[in-house]
Tab-separated table of C-alpha atoms in Angstrom:
chain	number	residue	atom	x	y	z
A	158	MET	CA	-68.895	155.896	18.363
A	159	ASN	CA	-72.560	156.691	18.065
A	160	ASN	CA	-75.233	154.149	17.237
A	161	LYS	CA	-75.711	155.235	13.633
A	162	GLU	CA	-72.157	154.676	12.878
A	163	GLY	CA	-72.187	151.358	14.464
A	164	ASN	CA	-75.291	150.176	12.625
A	165	ASN	CA	-73.625	151.323	9.385
A	166	LYS	CA	-70.500	149.416	10.087
A	167	ARG	CA	-72.437	146.131	10.795
A	168	GLY	CA	-74.551	146.442	7.739
A	169	GLY	CA	-71.705	147.448	5.386
A	170	SER	CA	-69.918	145.140	3.075
A	171	ARG	CA	-66.948	143.068	4.223
A	172	PRO	CA	-64.267	143.147	1.510
A	173	ASN	CA	-61.949	140.862	3.474
A	174	SER	CA	-64.676	138.381	4.234
A	175	SER	CA	-63.856	134.678	3.344
A	176	ARG	CA	-67.528	133.769	2.517
A	177	PRO	CA	-67.908	132.804	-1.103
A	178	ASN	CA	-69.810	135.077	-3.369
A	179	SER	CA	-73.331	133.675	-3.946
A	180	ASN	CA	-73.296	135.012	-7.457
A	181	LYS	CA	-70.324	132.710	-8.434
A	182	PRO	CA	-71.465	129.788	-10.598
A	183	LYS	CA	-71.650	126.553	-8.683
A	184	PRO	CA	-69.548	123.477	-9.817
A	185	PRO	CA	-71.444	120.729	-11.844
A	186	MET	CA	-73.012	117.916	-9.750
A	187	ALA	CA	-71.295	114.436	-9.974
A	188	LYS	CA	-73.095	112.208	-12.507
A	189	ARG	CA	-75.380	109.503	-10.838
A	190	ALA	CA	-74.219	105.928	-11.254
A	191	GLN	CA	-75.840	104.331	-14.101
A	192	GLY	CA	-76.778	100.587	-14.360
A	193	PRO	CA	-75.506	98.162	-17.067
A	194	LYS	CA	-76.368	99.074	-20.541
A	195	LYS	CA	-79.395	97.214	-21.899
A	196	VAL	CA	-78.392	94.509	-24.264
A	197	LYS	CA	-80.101	94.438	-27.446
A	198	PRO	CA	-82.400	91.431	-27.963
A	199	ALA	CA	-80.330	90.014	-30.923
A	200	VAL	CA	-77.133	90.255	-28.895
A	201	LYS	CA	-78.626	88.663	-25.875
A	202	ALA	CA	-79.890	85.788	-27.941
A	203	ALA	CA	-76.593	85.121	-29.442
A	204	GLU	CA	-74.930	85.168	-26.066
A	205	GLU	CA	-77.359	82.744	-24.609
A	206	GLU	CA	-76.994	80.389	-27.598
A	207	LYS	CA	-73.076	80.516	-27.016
A	208	ALA	CA	-73.424	79.686	-23.321
A	209	GLU	CA	-75.852	76.816	-23.980
A	210	LYS	CA	-73.333	75.552	-26.632
A	211	ILE	CA	-70.553	75.547	-24.070
A	212	LYS	CA	-72.765	73.828	-21.439
A	213	LYS	CA	-73.606	70.924	-23.879
A	214	GLN	CA	-70.122	70.481	-25.394
A	215	ASN	CA	-69.441	67.530	-22.943
A	216	GLN	CA	-72.936	66.146	-23.357
A	217	ALA	CA	-73.895	63.430	-25.934
A	218	PRO	CA	-76.627	64.308	-28.285
A	219	LYS	CA	-79.901	63.118	-26.873
A	220	ARG	CA	-81.365	60.167	-28.831
A	221	GLN	CA	-83.535	57.221	-28.179
A	222	LYS	CA	-81.544	54.694	-26.249
A	223	ALA	CA	-81.530	51.178	-27.715
A	224	ALA	CA	-82.442	48.095	-25.793
A	225	ASP	CA	-78.774	46.792	-25.851
A	226	GLU	CA	-77.204	50.202	-24.823
A	227	ILE	CA	-76.278	51.572	-21.430
A	228	ARG	CA	-74.938	54.824	-20.150
A	229	LEU	CA	-71.172	54.782	-19.782
A	230	ASN	CA	-71.122	55.878	-16.152
A	231	LYS	CA	-73.615	52.995	-15.259
A	232	TYR	CA	-71.497	50.578	-17.264
A	233	ILE	CA	-68.426	51.603	-15.177
A	234	SER	CA	-70.476	51.505	-11.882
A	235	ASN	CA	-71.866	47.956	-12.726
A	236	SER	CA	-68.318	46.782	-13.089
A	237	GLY	CA	-67.856	47.507	-9.419
A	238	VAL	CA	-64.710	49.831	-9.751
A	239	CYS	CA	-66.514	52.991	-8.517
A	240	SER	CA	-69.763	54.903	-8.261
A	241	ARG	CA	-71.530	56.692	-11.025
A	242	ARG	CA	-70.477	60.085	-9.709
A	243	ASP	CA	-66.874	59.124	-9.550
A	244	ALA	CA	-67.143	57.542	-13.073
A	245	ASP	CA	-68.374	60.874	-14.350
A	246	ILE	CA	-65.031	62.456	-13.098
A	247	TYR	CA	-62.880	59.743	-14.776
A	248	ILE	CA	-64.861	60.334	-18.044
A	249	GLN	CA	-64.442	64.155	-17.925
A	250	SER	CA	-60.697	63.709	-17.158
A	251	GLY	CA	-60.261	61.546	-20.293
A	252	ASN	CA	-59.375	58.257	-18.457
A	253	VAL	CA	-62.080	56.224	-20.102
A	254	LYS	CA	-61.758	54.839	-23.655
A	255	VAL	CA	-64.528	53.137	-25.719
A	256	ASN	CA	-63.141	50.735	-28.425
A	257	GLY	CA	-59.846	52.503	-28.010
A	258	VAL	CA	-61.215	55.986	-28.515
A	259	PRO	CA	-61.080	58.392	-25.513
A	260	VAL	CA	-64.635	59.719	-24.536
A	261	THR	CA	-65.335	62.821	-22.416
A	262	GLU	CA	-69.062	63.209	-23.107
A	263	MET	CA	-71.580	62.894	-20.316
A	264	GLY	CA	-74.320	60.557	-20.991
A	265	TYR	CA	-72.453	58.704	-23.642
A	266	LEU	CA	-74.164	55.429	-24.616
A	267	VAL	CA	-72.274	52.106	-25.056
A	268	LYS	CA	-73.218	48.651	-25.984
A	269	LEU	CA	-72.586	45.597	-23.847
A	270	ASN	CA	-70.097	44.248	-26.331
A	271	ASP	CA	-68.111	47.492	-26.537
A	272	VAL	CA	-64.570	47.424	-25.117
A	273	ILE	CA	-64.356	49.825	-22.223
A	274	ASN	CA	-60.855	50.675	-20.866
A	275	PHE	CA	-61.023	52.343	-17.564
A	276	ASP	CA	-57.859	53.914	-16.335
A	277	GLY	CA	-55.814	51.231	-18.133
A	278	ALA	CA	-58.026	48.299	-17.112
A	279	ILE	CA	-60.621	46.538	-19.411
A	280	LEU	CA	-64.030	46.355	-17.592
A	281	THR	CA	-66.988	44.002	-17.762
A	282	PRO	CA	-70.429	45.462	-17.514
A	283	GLU	CA	-72.063	42.879	-15.355
A	284	LYS	CA	-72.903	44.091	-11.777
A	285	LYS	CA	-71.019	42.319	-9.132
A	286	GLU	CA	-73.219	40.094	-6.909
A	287	TYR	CA	-72.295	38.573	-3.575
A	288	ILE	CA	-74.602	35.907	-2.067
A	289	LEU	CA	-74.187	33.917	1.075
A	290	LEU	CA	-75.722	30.396	1.531
A	291	ASN	CA	-76.096	28.230	4.598
A	292	LYS	CA	-75.631	24.967	2.610
A	293	PRO	CA	-77.438	21.791	3.693
A	294	LYS	CA	-76.349	18.249	3.161
A	295	ASN	CA	-76.633	16.243	0.007
A	296	PHE	CA	-75.677	19.162	-2.299
A	297	THR	CA	-72.237	19.431	-3.876
A	298	THR	CA	-70.276	22.000	-5.753
A	299	ALA	CA	-69.119	19.458	-8.472
A	300	LEU	CA	-70.287	20.128	-11.922
A	301	ASP	CA	-69.910	16.534	-13.391
A	302	GLU	CA	-72.609	15.400	-15.518
A	303	GLY	CA	-74.682	12.519	-14.316
A	304	GLN	CA	-73.768	13.086	-10.642
A	305	GLU	CA	-75.841	11.409	-8.056
A	306	TYR	CA	-76.204	14.576	-5.857
A	307	ARG	CA	-77.761	18.009	-6.718
A	308	ASN	CA	-75.652	21.156	-7.357
A	309	VAL	CA	-75.487	23.980	-4.855
A	310	LEU	CA	-76.498	26.395	-7.622
A	311	GLU	CA	-80.062	25.081	-7.341
A	312	LEU	CA	-80.169	26.622	-4.072
A	313	VAL	CA	-79.580	30.088	-5.105
A	314	ARG	CA	-81.371	29.941	-8.393
A	315	GLY	CA	-83.541	32.971	-9.127
A	316	SER	CA	-81.304	35.189	-6.818
A	317	THR	CA	-79.628	36.867	-9.720
A	318	THR	CA	-79.206	36.663	-13.516
A	319	ALA	CA	-75.411	37.125	-13.188
A	320	LYS	CA	-73.218	33.979	-13.765
A	321	ILE	CA	-72.204	33.428	-10.137
A	322	ALA	CA	-69.812	30.580	-8.894
A	323	PRO	CA	-69.086	29.254	-5.411
A	324	ILE	CA	-65.832	30.180	-3.798
A	325	GLY	CA	-64.123	26.990	-2.903
A	326	ARG	CA	-65.488	23.448	-2.958
A	327	MET	CA	-67.869	21.483	-0.711
A	328	ASP	CA	-68.823	17.884	-0.810
A	329	LYS	CA	-72.294	16.512	-0.093
A	330	ASN	CA	-71.664	15.945	3.572
A	331	THR	CA	-70.204	19.432	4.379
A	332	THR	CA	-72.653	22.115	5.438
A	333	GLY	CA	-72.456	25.718	6.491
A	334	LEU	CA	-71.424	28.982	4.752
A	335	LEU	CA	-70.663	29.044	1.101
A	336	LEU	CA	-70.202	32.274	-0.790
A	337	PHE	CA	-71.217	32.905	-4.397
A	338	THR	CA	-70.157	35.701	-6.658
A	339	ASN	CA	-69.421	36.691	-10.244
A	340	ASP	CA	-66.395	38.831	-8.898
A	341	THR	CA	-63.573	36.799	-10.398
A	342	ASP	CA	-60.962	38.744	-8.505
A	343	MET	CA	-62.471	37.781	-5.126
A	344	ILE	CA	-62.820	34.117	-6.173
A	345	ARG	CA	-59.090	34.103	-7.111
A	346	LYS	CA	-58.338	36.061	-3.932
A	347	PHE	CA	-60.042	33.601	-1.447
A	348	THR	CA	-58.816	30.550	-3.396
A	349	LEU	CA	-55.064	31.322	-3.276
A	350	PRO	CA	-53.006	29.286	-0.741
A	351	SER	CA	-51.508	32.669	0.458
A	352	GLN	CA	-54.971	34.179	1.321
A	353	LYS	CA	-55.295	35.540	4.813
A	354	SER	CA	-59.004	35.133	5.735
A	355	SER	CA	-59.897	32.846	8.540
A	356	LYS	CA	-62.622	30.161	8.453
A	357	ILE	CA	-64.098	28.198	11.375
A	358	TYR	CA	-65.370	24.709	11.210
A	359	GLN	CA	-67.217	22.537	13.554
A	360	VAL	CA	-66.040	19.002	13.021
A	361	SER	CA	-67.860	15.838	14.290
A	362	LEU	CA	-65.518	12.769	14.707
A	363	ASP	CA	-66.303	9.064	15.075
A	364	LYS	CA	-64.669	9.132	18.405
A	365	ASN	CA	-63.350	11.478	21.059
A	366	LEU	CA	-60.226	13.531	20.033
A	367	LYS	CA	-57.194	12.778	22.328
A	368	PHE	CA	-55.785	15.696	24.008
A	369	GLU	CA	-52.255	15.011	22.774
A	370	ASP	CA	-53.618	14.893	19.198
A	371	LEU	CA	-55.393	18.214	19.778
A	372	GLU	CA	-52.008	19.703	20.830
A	373	LYS	CA	-50.234	18.287	17.877
A	374	ILE	CA	-52.817	19.765	15.577
A	375	SER	CA	-52.547	23.169	17.137
A	376	LYS	CA	-48.799	23.255	16.448
A	377	GLY	CA	-49.489	22.588	12.740
A	378	LEU	CA	-48.600	19.691	10.484
A	379	VAL	CA	-47.325	18.581	7.049
A	380	LEU	CA	-49.768	17.136	4.568
A	381	ASP	CA	-48.625	15.869	1.278
A	382	GLY	CA	-45.560	17.864	1.547
A	383	HIS	CA	-47.327	21.097	2.329
A	384	ARG	CA	-47.204	22.767	5.717
A	385	VAL	CA	-50.766	23.432	7.222
A	386	PHE	CA	-50.895	26.197	9.748
A	387	VAL	CA	-53.853	25.804	12.233
A	388	GLU	CA	-54.759	29.099	14.033
A	389	GLU	CA	-56.893	27.502	16.726
A	390	VAL	CA	-58.436	24.089	17.654
A	391	SER	CA	-60.518	23.302	20.688
A	392	TYR	CA	-63.291	21.063	22.024
A	393	ILE	CA	-66.819	22.541	21.653
A	394	GLU	CA	-68.056	23.747	24.987
A	395	LYS	CA	-70.824	21.516	26.538
A	396	GLU	CA	-70.345	18.945	23.749
A	397	ALA	CA	-68.642	15.514	23.615
A	398	LYS	CA	-65.014	15.546	22.860
A	399	SER	CA	-65.675	14.237	19.465
A	400	GLU	CA	-67.010	17.686	18.506
A	401	VAL	CA	-64.107	19.884	17.682
A	402	GLY	CA	-63.759	23.577	16.543
A	403	LEU	CA	-61.019	24.303	14.060
A	404	LYS	CA	-59.936	27.669	12.715
A	405	LEU	CA	-57.598	28.003	9.748
A	406	ARG	CA	-57.146	29.960	6.580
A	407	SER	CA	-57.656	27.424	4.026
A	408	SER	CA	-61.011	27.515	2.276
A	409	ASN	CA	-60.436	23.884	0.989
A	410	VAL	CA	-62.713	21.594	3.043
A	411	LYS	CA	-60.482	18.664	2.030
A	412	VAL	CA	-57.712	19.996	4.230
A	413	VAL	CA	-60.083	19.973	7.209
A	414	ARG	CA	-60.819	16.396	6.668
A	415	ALA	CA	-57.180	15.422	5.910
A	416	ILE	CA	-56.015	16.994	9.258
A	417	PHE	CA	-58.087	14.520	11.412
A	418	GLU	CA	-57.558	11.531	8.967
A	419	HIS	CA	-53.819	12.100	9.476
A	420	PHE	CA	-54.398	11.145	13.147
A	421	GLU	CA	-56.675	8.126	12.213
A	422	TYR	CA	-60.140	9.710	12.958
A	423	ASP	CA	-63.047	9.413	10.547
A	424	VAL	CA	-64.818	12.649	9.949
A	425	LEU	CA	-68.608	12.402	10.232
A	426	ARG	CA	-69.677	15.961	9.461
A	427	ILE	CA	-68.045	19.328	8.799
A	428	ASP	CA	-69.913	22.544	9.280
A	429	ARG	CA	-68.474	25.904	8.173
A	430	VAL	CA	-69.787	28.378	10.766
A	431	SER	CA	-67.633	31.335	9.867
A	432	PHE	CA	-66.213	32.497	6.524
A	433	ALA	CA	-63.864	35.619	6.567
A	434	GLY	CA	-65.879	37.272	9.321
A	435	LEU	CA	-69.289	36.276	7.903
A	436	THR	CA	-71.476	34.058	10.187
A	437	LYS	CA	-74.738	32.089	10.021
A	438	LYS	CA	-76.567	34.474	12.239
A	439	ASN	CA	-80.165	34.735	11.106
A	440	LEU	CA	-79.562	32.501	8.165
A	441	PRO	CA	-81.296	29.131	8.470
A	442	ARG	CA	-79.966	25.996	6.848
A	443	GLY	CA	-80.733	25.991	3.069
A	444	ASN	CA	-81.369	29.800	2.948
A	445	TRP	CA	-79.302	32.534	1.229
A	446	ARG	CA	-78.977	36.275	1.384
A	447	PHE	CA	-77.090	39.132	-0.301
A	448	LEU	CA	-74.125	40.608	1.463
A	449	THR	CA	-74.380	44.158	2.838
A	450	ASP	CA	-72.243	46.917	1.319
A	451	GLN	CA	-70.220	46.889	4.567
A	452	GLU	CA	-69.608	43.154	4.363
A	453	ILE	CA	-68.469	43.524	0.759
A	454	ILE	CA	-66.035	46.202	1.873
A	455	ASN	CA	-64.744	44.038	4.672
A	456	LEU	CA	-64.040	41.168	2.324
A	457	LYS	CA	-62.196	43.350	-0.182
A	458	ASN	CA	-60.003	44.643	2.671
A	459	VAL	CA	-59.039	41.269	4.093
């Protein structure tokens, strides 16, 4: 084969070639992705108005709060059953009624004389207060008119506007821890004979307590037909044997006095040094303080 022929062969057309013909029309390009269609101003405004309406469907209409009104969630929180945040959950769930009508609106305003039914229970709006006093002598829990000695409420006057009352009774000669509260459930709890919280008393007698009497007291005794269970009784360390420590569950100081009088001892002084885990630490005689949140929880769990 000569060079001319070879050149002509290379330069000639290739009928059997698989390469596509450049003159053939190309397929159309894929359409570029397009963004969301622009919403017309009128349509957008209508959608925003609808969304705002849905957002506010559980909200009470804003208005000026009257002096005797309070938000429903705060009312519930003040009653002590739960926090405001939890109260909102109960309200949204339809578990709260105001004057017999279910309310699910956030920010709903109620009056103090409204009847609030929370999950089946009637609430009181007053915030629960818990005040611990280290009571001095010559003050009594009695409320008799014309009494000779002053009432213990004088010692906690100004601490709160709530109508608090002492848990248990104390006569003028008894000193030590006395708890005040407006929580009627707690008052009832700690005054029941079956309540389980321990109290510790330091008792001063007119003479030394005999060891055999101490043993008899430790085993418990029957007073006026009722069995008295004594958790612990002992002499006070580094004190005369007329100074005795007594631990029992009763919050009635008369029981403490009756125990020793049963064995023919005169009780000169009773000092409650512990009440359901609360102590007199950093609380001088005649002073009071509010309980901490943890102390309140502990009392409710006793």
